[in-house]
C-alpha cells in the first residue's frame, strides 16, 4: 500500500504529453495556465486538465501534443529566465546603492552627493551604453536612501564586531575625547581584541556624543556602555591607553582609576595595564629642550609673511625672482605633530631670503642674523627632524606595542651617541648644525650647550617612558621569547617557557618567520604562554586611531554640516575607520527590494 502510494505521488514523464504538465521544483506545473498542483497524483493532474483544457486540446494526436509540450516548456523557461533576470537586476541595483553609499561615507561627502553621482552616471550611460539606461536608473541614490544605507552598513559592521568579540581571549581599549564643529564632546573608543588563534581585530568600538560634562565618571559610563553592549566580559580587559588628560588618567576620579574600581567590583582576577599614549609623550619630551624663544621668533616671522595677503604675495614673488627651490613658508600649527619640524626646516633653508624680504619691509633683522640665534635655530631644526622621524615610526594602524617600545629605546640610545659626538665637536647627524658650523668659527659654535640639551632630552625620555621599561620582560615574551631570562619571567609561564626555549623545531620556525608571525606557531600545549602573548598583542601603544578618527570627524562634520545627527556621524565614522572588517553587502541587499530614486530630489 505504501509502495503504491509513493508511486502514485511521483511525477511520470508520460503525463507531459497526456495532460500538458511538467515538473518544476518538486511541483507539477500546468504548461497551459501555469497553475501548481499541490499533490503529485495522477487523479489531481488529470482532473485539472479535463476541467480546464480538455476541450481545447482534445483533437491533438500524440505527435502534435509532444511538439506542443516542447513549445510550452521553452516558453516557460523563457518566462523563468526573465523573472530571474529582473530579480538579478534588482539585487544589482541595491548592491550598487550600498557600494556608492560606502564610498560617500569613506570620503566624508554629504549624503546628497549620491544624487550628483547618479546624474553623472546617467549622462555617462547615455553616451556609453544607452541600452542600459533603465538598469542605471534603478540604482537608488537619493539623499534619504544614502543616509539609510550608511546606517545599515554601520550596523552590519557592528554586528560583525560583536560576533568576533565572542572569540576574544583578551582585549584592550584606546580612549580619547575631542569636540566637533558644533562643540559637542565626542568620545572615541577603539578595541583591539585577540582570539584563540592569536588573530588581531582592531576596530572602532564606540563613538559617543557627550552633551554635558566630560568628567571621569561620565566617560566611564560611556565606556561601560560600549563594553556591555558588545557583551564583552570585564575580566578579559587587559589594557587601557589614554591621552593623559586628568579626566582620563586620574587615579581616583579619572577614567583609569574608575575602570580599575569597576574591575574590582566585577571580581576580575587580572591586573589592568595602563599606558599614556607613546606619541603624546614623545611630543611632550621635546618641551624639555626649553627652546621656545627660538620657535616664538620663527612663528612671528612666518605670521608676518602669511597674515597679510599683500606680504604673502610679494614674498612668493620674491622667492620666484631669487630662483629659490621653495615657493612658500608653511604656517605653524601646534596641534599637528609634524608641523613644528616642517616650519623650522623651511625657515632655515630660506633664512637669507627671509632676512632680505624683511629688510625691504623695513623690519630689523639683527636677531635673525645673530650667530647665537642661527646656531640655536640649526640645532632645533635638526633635533626636531629626528623627533619627527620617530613620530612617524610610532604612527599607523596595527602597530604592535613591542615594536613601538623598541623604536623609543633605539632613539634613547641614539641620543647618548649624539651627546658624545656633540661634546667632541662632531655633529655628523645634525646637517643644519654642520652648515652653520662651517660658516662661523668652530669656537663660537656651542657644542657643550647642545650636548647638555641632548642629555636633558634623554633624561626626559627615560622619565616619561618608565612605565614601559617596567614591562620590558613581558615585551620580550613577544619580541624574542628565546632570549627571555626564565627566572625573571612570571612563575605561571616558567615551565612552558623552558619547553619553548629547548624546542629546536620552534626555534627554527622563529628564525624562519620572524617575531611578528611566530606567536601563531606557539602550540596549544602551552596555554599560559599563548595567553600572555595574546594579552601583549592586544595592547594599544598609542591613541593614534582616536586622533585619526577625530581628523575624519573634522572633515565630515564641518561648519556647513553642523546639523548632521549623532547617529549619522557615528555611522559614517564606523565605515570610514573599518580596517579588519568589511560590510557584507550581499546580506544587506538580500533584505532589500529595489526602489527607483528620482533625480530631482532636493538636498
Coordinates of C-alpha atoms in Angstrom, one line a residue:
X1 CA 0.0 0.0 0.0
X2 CA 2.8 2.4 0.9
X3 CA 4.7 1.5 -2.3
X4 CA 1.6 2.1 -4.5
X5 CA 1.1 5.4 -2.7
X6 CA 4.7 6.5 -3.3
X7 CA 4.4 5.6 -7.0
X8 CA 1.2 7.5 -7.3
X9 CA 2.8 10.6 -6.0
X10 CA 5.9 10.5 -8.2
X11 CA 5.6 12.5 -11.5
X12 CA 5.7 10.4 -14.6
X13 CA 7.1 11.6 -17.9
X14 CA 4.1 10.4 -19.9
X15 CA 1.9 13.0 -18.1
X16 CA 3.6 15.8 -20.0
X17 CA 2.0 14.7 -23.3
X18 CA -1.2 13.3 -21.8
X19 CA -2.1 16.2 -19.5
X20 CA 0.3 19.1 -20.7
X21 CA 2.0 19.2 -17.3
X22 CA 5.7 19.4 -16.3
X23 CA 7.7 19.1 -13.1
X24 CA 9.3 22.3 -11.6
X25 CA 10.9 22.5 -8.2
X26 CA 9.2 19.4 -6.8
X27 CA 5.7 20.5 -8.0
X28 CA 3.6 19.6 -11.1
X29 CA 3.0 22.8 -13.1
X30 CA 0.4 23.2 -15.9
X31 CA 2.1 24.3 -19.1
X32 CA -1.1 26.0 -20.3
X33 CA -2.1 28.2 -17.4
X34 CA 0.9 27.8 -15.1
X35 CA -1.1 26.6 -12.1
X36 CA 0.7 24.4 -9.5
X37 CA -0.9 21.1 -8.3
X38 CA -0.3 20.6 -4.6
X39 CA 0.0 16.8 -4.6
X40 CA 1.7 14.9 -7.4
X41 CA -1.1 12.4 -8.0
X42 CA -2.4 11.4 -11.5
X43 CA -6.0 12.0 -10.4
X44 CA -5.4 15.6 -9.4
X45 CA -3.4 16.3 -12.6
X46 CA -6.0 14.6 -14.8
X47 CA -8.9 16.4 -13.2
X48 CA -7.2 19.8 -13.7
X49 CA -6.6 19.0 -17.4
X50 CA -10.1 17.7 -18.1
X51 CA -11.9 20.5 -16.4
X52 CA -9.7 23.4 -17.7
X53 CA -8.1 22.5 -21.1
X54 CA -9.5 19.2 -22.4
X55 CA -11.9 20.8 -24.9
X56 CA -9.1 23.0 -26.4
X57 CA -6.5 20.2 -26.9
X58 CA -8.6 17.0 -27.4
X59 CA -8.1 16.9 -31.2
X60 CA -4.3 16.8 -31.0
X61 CA -2.6 13.5 -31.6
X62 CA 0.4 12.4 -29.6
X63 CA 2.9 13.8 -32.0
X64 CA 1.2 17.2 -32.0
X65 CA 0.9 17.0 -28.3
X66 CA 4.6 16.3 -27.9
X67 CA 5.5 19.3 -30.1
X68 CA 3.1 21.5 -28.2
X69 CA 4.7 20.4 -24.9
X70 CA 8.2 21.3 -26.1
X71 CA 7.0 24.7 -27.3
X72 CA 5.3 25.4 -24.0
X73 CA 8.3 24.2 -22.0
X74 CA 10.5 26.6 -23.9
X75 CA 8.1 29.4 -23.2
X76 CA 8.1 28.6 -19.5
X77 CA 11.9 28.5 -19.3
X78 CA 11.9 31.9 -21.1
X79 CA 9.5 33.4 -18.5
X80 CA 11.5 31.9 -15.7
X81 CA 14.7 33.4 -17.0
X82 CA 13.0 36.8 -17.5
X83 CA 11.9 36.8 -13.8
X84 CA 15.4 35.7 -12.7
X85 CA 17.0 38.5 -14.8
X86 CA 14.6 41.0 -13.3
X87 CA 15.4 39.8 -9.8
X88 CA 19.1 39.8 -10.5
X89 CA 19.0 43.4 -11.9
X90 CA 17.0 44.5 -8.8
X91 CA 19.6 43.0 -6.5
X92 CA 22.5 44.5 -8.5
X93 CA 20.8 47.9 -8.2
X94 CA 20.5 47.6 -4.4
X95 CA 24.2 46.4 -4.2
X96 CA 25.3 49.3 -6.3
X97 CA 23.5 51.8 -4.0
X98 CA 25.2 50.3 -0.9
X99 CA 28.6 50.4 -2.6
X100 CA 28.2 54.1 -3.6
X101 CA 26.9 54.9 -0.1
X102 CA 30.0 53.3 1.5
X103 CA 32.3 55.3 -0.8
X104 CA 30.4 58.6 0.1
X105 CA 30.9 57.8 3.8
X106 CA 34.6 57.0 3.4
X107 CA 35.2 60.2 1.5
X108 CA 33.3 62.3 4.1
X109 CA 30.9 63.6 1.5
X110 CA 27.4 64.8 2.2
X111 CA 24.5 62.3 1.7
X112 CA 23.1 64.3 -1.2
X113 CA 26.3 63.6 -3.2
X114 CA 24.5 60.4 -4.2
X115 CA 22.1 62.4 -6.4
X116 CA 25.1 64.1 -8.1
X117 CA 26.7 60.7 -8.6
X118 CA 23.5 59.4 -10.2
X119 CA 23.3 62.4 -12.6
X120 CA 26.8 61.7 -13.7
X121 CA 26.1 58.0 -14.1
X122 CA 23.0 58.7 -16.3
X123 CA 25.0 61.1 -18.6
X124 CA 27.8 58.6 -19.0
X125 CA 25.2 55.9 -19.7
X126 CA 23.6 58.0 -22.4
X127 CA 26.9 58.1 -24.3
X128 CA 28.5 54.8 -23.5
X129 CA 25.6 52.3 -23.1
X130 CA 22.2 53.8 -23.7
X131 CA 20.6 50.4 -23.8
X132 CA 21.4 50.1 -20.1
X133 CA 19.8 53.3 -19.1
X134 CA 16.9 51.6 -17.2
X135 CA 19.4 49.5 -15.2
X136 CA 21.3 52.6 -14.1
X137 CA 18.1 54.4 -13.4
X138 CA 17.1 51.7 -11.0
X139 CA 20.0 52.5 -8.7
X140 CA 18.5 54.4 -5.8
X141 CA 20.8 57.2 -4.6
X142 CA 18.5 59.9 -3.1
X143 CA 19.7 61.7 0.0
X144 CA 17.5 59.7 2.3
X145 CA 18.4 56.4 0.7
X146 CA 22.2 57.1 1.0
X147 CA 21.6 58.0 4.7
X148 CA 19.7 54.8 5.4
X149 CA 22.3 52.7 3.5
X150 CA 25.0 54.3 5.6
X151 CA 23.3 53.3 8.8
X152 CA 22.7 49.8 7.5
X153 CA 26.4 49.4 6.6
X154 CA 27.5 50.6 10.1
X155 CA 25.0 48.3 11.8
X156 CA 26.3 45.4 9.8
X157 CA 29.9 46.2 10.8
X158 CA 29.0 46.5 14.4
X159 CA 27.2 43.1 14.3
X160 CA 30.3 41.5 12.8
X161 CA 32.4 43.0 15.6
X162 CA 30.0 41.7 18.2
X163 CA 30.3 38.2 16.6
X164 CA 34.1 38.4 16.6
X165 CA 34.1 39.6 20.2
X166 CA 32.7 36.2 21.3
X167 CA 36.1 34.6 20.4
X168 CA 38.3 37.2 22.1
X169 CA 40.6 35.8 24.8
X170 CA 42.0 39.3 25.6
X171 CA 41.2 42.9 24.6
X172 CA 42.4 46.4 25.2
X173 CA 40.8 49.9 24.8
X174 CA 42.1 53.2 23.5
X175 CA 40.1 56.1 24.6
X176 CA 40.2 59.8 23.7
X177 CA 37.8 62.8 23.6
X178 CA 37.5 65.8 21.3
X179 CA 34.9 68.4 20.3
X180 CA 33.2 68.6 16.9
X181 CA 32.1 71.6 14.8
X182 CA 29.0 72.1 17.0
X183 CA 31.1 72.0 20.2
X184 CA 29.7 68.6 21.2
X185 CA 32.2 66.4 23.0
X186 CA 32.8 63.2 21.1
X187 CA 34.3 60.2 22.9
X188 CA 36.0 57.6 20.7
X189 CA 36.7 54.1 22.0
X190 CA 38.7 51.7 19.9
X191 CA 39.1 48.0 20.7
X192 CA 42.0 45.7 19.9
X193 CA 41.0 42.1 20.5
X194 CA 42.9 38.8 20.1
X195 CA 41.2 35.5 19.6
X196 CA 42.4 32.0 20.4
X197 CA 44.2 31.8 17.1
X198 CA 46.1 35.0 18.1
X199 CA 44.5 36.9 15.2
X200 CA 44.1 40.6 16.0
X201 CA 41.0 42.7 15.3
X202 CA 41.3 46.4 15.6
X203 CA 38.1 48.4 15.2
X204 CA 36.0 51.3 16.4
X205 CA 34.0 50.0 19.4
X206 CA 32.0 53.1 20.2
X207 CA 31.7 56.8 19.3
X208 CA 29.6 58.5 21.9
X209 CA 28.3 62.1 21.9
X210 CA 28.5 63.8 25.3
X211 CA 26.3 66.8 25.5
X212 CA 27.1 67.6 29.2
X213 CA 30.2 67.5 31.3
X214 CA 33.1 65.2 30.5
X215 CA 34.4 64.1 33.9
X216 CA 35.9 60.7 34.6
X217 CA 32.5 59.5 35.8
X218 CA 30.7 60.4 32.6
X219 CA 33.4 58.9 30.5
X220 CA 33.3 55.7 32.5
X221 CA 29.6 55.4 31.9
X222 CA 30.0 55.7 28.2
X223 CA 32.9 53.3 28.1
X224 CA 31.0 50.8 30.2
X225 CA 28.0 51.0 27.8
X226 CA 30.4 50.2 24.9
X227 CA 31.8 47.1 26.6
X228 CA 28.4 46.0 27.9
X229 CA 26.5 46.4 24.6
X230 CA 29.0 44.2 22.8
X231 CA 28.7 41.7 25.6
X232 CA 32.4 41.5 26.5
X233 CA 33.4 40.3 30.0
X234 CA 35.4 42.8 32.0
X235 CA 37.9 40.1 33.1
X236 CA 39.2 39.9 29.6
X237 CA 40.2 43.6 29.6
X238 CA 44.0 43.8 29.9
X239 CA 45.0 47.2 28.7
X240 CA 43.8 50.9 28.6
X241 CA 45.5 53.6 26.7
X242 CA 44.6 57.3 27.0
X243 CA 45.9 60.7 26.1
X244 CA 47.0 61.6 29.6
X245 CA 44.3 64.2 30.3
X246 CA 43.3 64.5 34.0
X247 CA 39.8 63.2 33.3
X248 CA 41.4 60.1 31.7
X249 CA 44.4 59.2 33.9
X250 CA 43.3 60.3 37.4
X251 CA 43.9 57.6 39.9
X252 CA 40.7 58.3 41.8
X253 CA 38.2 60.4 39.8
X254 CA 39.8 59.7 36.4
X255 CA 38.8 57.0 33.9
X256 CA 41.8 54.9 34.8
X257 CA 41.1 54.7 38.5
X258 CA 37.4 54.2 38.0
X259 CA 37.9 51.4 35.5
X260 CA 40.1 49.6 38.0
X261 CA 37.5 50.0 40.6
X262 CA 34.9 48.7 38.2
X263 CA 37.0 45.6 37.5
X264 CA 37.4 45.0 41.3
X265 CA 33.6 45.2 41.6
X266 CA 33.3 42.6 38.8
X267 CA 35.8 40.3 40.7
X268 CA 38.3 40.4 37.8
X269 CA 41.5 38.5 38.7
X270 CA 43.8 40.1 36.1
X271 CA 45.6 43.4 36.5
X272 CA 44.8 46.3 34.2
X273 CA 47.9 47.7 32.4
X274 CA 47.6 51.4 31.7
X275 CA 49.6 53.4 29.2
X276 CA 49.8 57.1 28.4
X277 CA 49.9 57.4 24.5
X278 CA 53.5 57.0 23.4
X279 CA 53.2 59.6 20.6
X280 CA 51.8 62.2 23.1
X281 CA 54.7 61.5 25.4
X282 CA 57.2 61.8 22.6
X283 CA 55.8 65.2 21.7
X284 CA 55.9 66.3 25.4
X285 CA 59.6 65.3 25.7
X286 CA 60.6 68.0 23.2
X287 CA 59.4 70.7 25.6
X288 CA 62.4 69.7 27.9
X289 CA 64.7 71.4 25.4
X290 CA 63.4 74.8 26.6
X291 CA 63.9 76.5 23.3
X292 CA 60.5 78.2 23.0
X293 CA 62.2 81.6 22.3
X294 CA 63.6 80.3 19.0
X295 CA 60.2 78.9 18.0
X296 CA 58.4 82.1 19.0
X297 CA 60.7 84.2 16.8
X298 CA 60.2 81.8 13.9
X299 CA 56.4 81.9 14.3
X300 CA 56.4 85.7 14.4
X301 CA 58.3 85.9 11.2
X302 CA 56.0 83.4 9.5
X303 CA 52.9 85.2 10.7
X304 CA 54.2 88.5 9.4
X305 CA 54.7 87.0 6.0
X306 CA 51.5 84.9 5.9
X307 CA 49.0 87.0 7.8
X308 CA 48.6 89.8 5.2
X309 CA 47.7 88.9 1.6
X310 CA 50.0 91.6 0.2
X311 CA 53.0 90.4 2.1
X312 CA 52.4 86.8 1.2
X313 CA 52.0 87.6 -2.5
X314 CA 55.2 89.7 -2.5
X315 CA 57.2 87.1 -0.6
X316 CA 56.2 84.3 -3.1
X317 CA 57.1 86.6 -6.0
X318 CA 60.4 87.5 -4.3
X319 CA 61.3 83.8 -3.9
X320 CA 60.4 83.2 -7.6
X321 CA 62.7 86.1 -8.6
X322 CA 65.5 84.7 -6.5
X323 CA 65.2 81.3 -8.2
X324 CA 64.6 79.7 -4.8
X325 CA 64.0 75.9 -4.6
X326 CA 61.0 76.7 -2.4
X327 CA 57.9 78.7 -3.2
X328 CA 56.5 79.5 0.3
X329 CA 56.7 79.0 4.0
X330 CA 54.1 77.0 5.8
X331 CA 52.1 78.1 8.9
X332 CA 52.9 76.5 12.2
X333 CA 50.0 74.6 13.8
X334 CA 50.7 73.5 17.4
X335 CA 48.2 70.6 17.3
X336 CA 49.8 69.0 14.3
X337 CA 52.6 66.7 15.4
X338 CA 54.9 67.3 12.4
X339 CA 54.2 71.0 11.8
X340 CA 57.0 72.3 14.0
X341 CA 59.8 70.4 12.2
X342 CA 58.4 71.4 8.8
X343 CA 58.3 75.1 9.6
X344 CA 61.8 75.1 11.2
X345 CA 63.3 73.3 8.2
X346 CA 61.7 75.7 5.7
X347 CA 62.7 78.8 7.6
X348 CA 66.3 77.5 8.0
X349 CA 66.6 76.8 4.3
X350 CA 65.1 80.3 3.4
X351 CA 66.9 82.2 6.2
X352 CA 68.8 84.5 3.9
X353 CA 65.8 85.2 1.6
X354 CA 63.6 85.8 4.6
X355 CA 66.0 88.4 6.0
X356 CA 66.3 90.2 2.7
X357 CA 62.5 90.3 2.3
X358 CA 62.0 91.7 5.9
X359 CA 64.6 94.3 5.2
X360 CA 62.6 95.5 2.2
X361 CA 59.7 95.9 4.6
X362 CA 61.7 98.0 7.0
X363 CA 62.0 95.3 9.6
X364 CA 65.0 94.8 11.9
X365 CA 66.8 91.5 11.1
X366 CA 69.6 91.8 13.6
X367 CA 68.3 89.0 15.8
X368 CA 67.8 86.7 12.8
X369 CA 71.4 87.3 11.7
X370 CA 73.0 86.7 15.2
X371 CA 75.3 83.8 15.3
X372 CA 73.8 82.5 18.6
X373 CA 70.3 82.5 17.1
X374 CA 71.4 80.8 13.9
X375 CA 73.2 78.1 16.0
X376 CA 70.1 77.5 18.1
X377 CA 67.8 77.5 15.0
X378 CA 70.1 74.9 13.3
X379 CA 70.1 72.7 16.4
X380 CA 66.3 72.9 17.0
X381 CA 65.8 72.2 13.3
X382 CA 67.9 69.1 13.4
X383 CA 66.6 67.6 16.7
X384 CA 63.0 68.3 15.5
X385 CA 63.7 66.4 12.3
X386 CA 64.9 63.4 14.4
X387 CA 61.9 63.6 16.7
X388 CA 59.6 63.8 13.6
X389 CA 61.2 60.7 12.2
X390 CA 60.5 58.9 15.5
X391 CA 56.9 60.2 15.5
X392 CA 56.3 58.8 12.0
X393 CA 57.7 55.4 13.2
X394 CA 55.1 55.3 16.0
X395 CA 52.2 56.3 13.8
X396 CA 49.9 53.9 11.9
X397 CA 47.4 51.1 12.3
X398 CA 48.1 47.7 13.6
X399 CA 51.3 48.7 15.4
X400 CA 52.5 46.2 18.0
X401 CA 53.4 47.8 21.3
X402 CA 56.8 45.9 21.4
X403 CA 57.8 47.5 18.1
X404 CA 56.8 50.9 19.3
X405 CA 58.8 50.5 22.6
X406 CA 61.8 49.2 20.5
X407 CA 61.7 52.4 18.5
X408 CA 61.7 54.6 21.6
X409 CA 64.6 52.6 23.1
X410 CA 66.6 53.0 19.9
X411 CA 66.0 56.7 20.0
X412 CA 67.3 56.9 23.6
X413 CA 70.4 55.1 22.5
X414 CA 70.9 57.5 19.6
X415 CA 70.6 60.4 22.0
X416 CA 73.5 59.1 24.0
X417 CA 75.6 58.7 20.9
X418 CA 74.7 62.2 19.6
X419 CA 75.6 63.7 23.0
X420 CA 79.0 62.2 23.0
X421 CA 79.6 63.2 19.4
X422 CA 78.5 66.8 20.1
X423 CA 80.9 67.0 23.1
X424 CA 83.7 66.0 20.7
X425 CA 82.6 68.8 18.3
X426 CA 81.4 66.3 15.7
X427 CA 77.6 66.9 14.9
X428 CA 77.7 64.4 12.0
X429 CA 74.0 63.6 12.3
X430 CA 73.0 67.2 12.5
X431 CA 73.3 68.6 9.0
X432 CA 71.9 72.1 9.8
X433 CA 74.4 72.4 12.6
X434 CA 77.2 71.3 10.3
X435 CA 76.1 74.0 7.8
X436 CA 76.2 76.8 10.4
X437 CA 79.4 75.5 12.0
X438 CA 81.2 75.7 8.6
X439 CA 80.0 79.4 8.3
X440 CA 81.2 80.6 11.7
X441 CA 84.1 79.9 14.0
X442 CA 84.3 76.5 15.5
X443 CA 85.0 78.1 18.8
X444 CA 81.7 80.0 18.7
X445 CA 79.5 77.0 18.0
X446 CA 78.2 76.0 21.4
X447 CA 78.7 72.2 21.3
X448 CA 78.8 71.8 25.0
X449 CA 75.5 73.6 25.4
X450 CA 73.8 71.4 22.8
X451 CA 75.3 68.3 24.3
X452 CA 73.6 69.3 27.6
X453 CA 70.3 69.7 25.8
X454 CA 70.6 66.2 24.4
X455 CA 71.4 64.9 27.9
X456 CA 68.3 66.6 29.3
X457 CA 66.2 65.2 26.4
X458 CA 67.5 61.7 27.1
X459 CA 66.6 62.0 30.8
X460 CA 63.1 63.2 29.9
X461 CA 62.6 60.2 27.7
X462 CA 63.7 57.9 30.5
X463 CA 61.4 59.6 32.9
X464 CA 58.3 59.6 30.7
X465 CA 58.7 56.0 29.4
X466 CA 59.5 54.5 32.8
X467 CA 56.1 52.7 32.8
X468 CA 57.1 51.0 29.5
X469 CA 60.5 50.0 31.0
X470 CA 58.7 48.1 33.8
X471 CA 57.1 45.9 31.1
X472 CA 60.3 45.1 29.4
X473 CA 60.2 41.4 30.4
X474 CA 56.7 41.0 29.1
X475 CA 57.6 42.7 25.9
X476 CA 60.5 40.3 25.3
X477 CA 58.0 37.4 25.5
X478 CA 56.5 38.7 22.3
X479 CA 59.6 40.1 20.5
X480 CA 62.1 37.3 21.4
X481 CA 60.8 34.6 23.7
X482 CA 64.0 32.6 23.2
X483 CA 66.1 35.3 24.9
X484 CA 64.0 35.8 28.0
X485 CA 65.6 35.1 31.3
X486 CA 63.3 32.4 32.7
X487 CA 64.0 33.4 36.3
X488 CA 62.6 36.9 35.7
X489 CA 59.5 35.6 33.9
X490 CA 56.1 35.2 35.7
X491 CA 56.0 31.9 37.6
X492 CA 52.9 30.7 35.8
X493 CA 54.7 30.5 32.4
X494 CA 58.3 29.5 33.5
X495 CA 57.8 25.8 32.8
X496 CA 56.2 26.4 29.4
X497 CA 58.9 29.0 28.6
X498 CA 61.7 26.4 29.3
X499 CA 59.9 23.9 27.0
X500 CA 59.7 26.5 24.3
X501 CA 63.3 27.6 24.5
X502 CA 64.5 24.0 24.4
X503 CA 62.4 23.1 21.3
X504 CA 64.7 23.3 18.3
X505 CA 61.8 23.0 15.9
X506 CA 60.1 26.1 17.3
X507 CA 63.5 27.9 17.3
X508 CA 63.9 27.1 13.6
X509 CA 60.3 28.3 12.9
X510 CA 61.1 31.6 14.8
X511 CA 64.2 32.1 12.7
X512 CA 62.2 31.4 9.5
X513 CA 59.0 33.5 10.0
X514 CA 60.3 36.3 12.4
X515 CA 58.9 37.7 15.7
X516 CA 55.8 39.2 14.2
X517 CA 54.4 35.9 12.8
X518 CA 55.9 33.4 15.3
X519 CA 53.2 33.7 18.1
X520 CA 50.7 31.9 15.9
X521 CA 53.0 28.8 15.9
X522 CA 53.2 28.5 19.7
X523 CA 51.5 25.1 20.3
X524 CA 48.2 24.7 22.2
X525 CA 50.1 22.7 24.8
X526 CA 51.5 26.0 26.1
X527 CA 48.2 27.7 27.0
X528 CA 49.7 30.1 29.6
X529 CA 52.3 31.3 27.2
X530 CA 49.7 31.8 24.5
X531 CA 47.6 33.8 26.9
X532 CA 50.5 36.1 27.8
X533 CA 51.2 36.6 24.1
X534 CA 47.6 37.3 23.4
X535 CA 47.5 40.0 26.1
X536 CA 50.6 41.7 24.7
X537 CA 49.3 41.6 21.1
X538 CA 46.1 43.3 22.3
X539 CA 47.8 46.3 23.9
X540 CA 47.5 49.7 22.3
X541 CA 50.7 51.7 22.4
X542 CA 49.0 55.0 21.4
X543 CA 45.7 56.7 20.8
X544 CA 46.7 57.3 17.1
X545 CA 43.5 55.7 15.9
X546 CA 41.4 58.1 18.0
X547 CA 43.4 61.1 16.7
X548 CA 42.9 59.8 13.1
X549 CA 39.2 59.4 13.7
X550 CA 38.9 62.9 15.0
X551 CA 40.6 64.2 11.8
X552 CA 37.9 62.3 9.8
X553 CA 35.3 63.8 12.1
X554 CA 36.5 67.3 11.4
X555 CA 36.3 66.7 7.7
X556 CA 32.8 65.1 8.0
X557 CA 31.0 67.4 10.4
X558 CA 32.1 70.8 9.1
X559 CA 30.6 74.2 9.8
X560 CA 28.3 73.5 6.8
X561 CA 27.1 70.2 8.2
X562 CA 26.5 71.1 11.8
X563 CA 23.0 69.6 11.7
X564 CA 24.4 66.1 11.0
X565 CA 22.9 63.8 13.6
X566 CA 24.9 61.9 16.1
X567 CA 23.7 58.6 14.7
X568 CA 24.7 59.5 11.1
X569 CA 28.1 60.9 12.2
X570 CA 28.7 57.6 14.2
X571 CA 27.7 55.5 11.2
X572 CA 29.9 57.4 8.8
X573 CA 33.0 57.2 11.1
X574 CA 32.4 53.5 11.7
X575 CA 32.5 52.8 8.0
X576 CA 35.5 55.1 7.3
X577 CA 37.6 53.7 10.1
X578 CA 36.8 50.0 9.4
X579 CA 40.0 48.0 8.8
X580 CA 39.7 44.4 9.9
X581 CA 36.0 44.2 8.8
X582 CA 34.1 45.0 5.7
X583 CA 30.3 45.3 5.2
X584 CA 28.5 42.2 4.0
X585 CA 26.7 43.9 1.1
X586 CA 25.3 40.6 -0.3
X587 CA 23.5 40.0 3.0
X588 CA 22.2 43.6 3.2
X589 CA 21.0 43.6 -0.4
X590 CA 19.1 40.3 0.1
X591 CA 16.9 42.1 2.7
X592 CA 16.1 45.0 0.5
X593 CA 14.0 45.4 -2.7
X594 CA 14.8 47.8 -5.5
X595 CA 13.4 51.3 -5.2
X596 CA 13.9 53.7 -8.1
X597 CA 15.0 57.1 -7.0
X598 CA 14.2 60.4 -8.7
X599 CA 16.8 62.8 -10.0
X600 CA 15.0 66.0 -8.9
X601 CA 15.1 65.4 -5.2
X602 CA 16.4 68.5 -3.3
X603 CA 19.1 68.3 -0.6

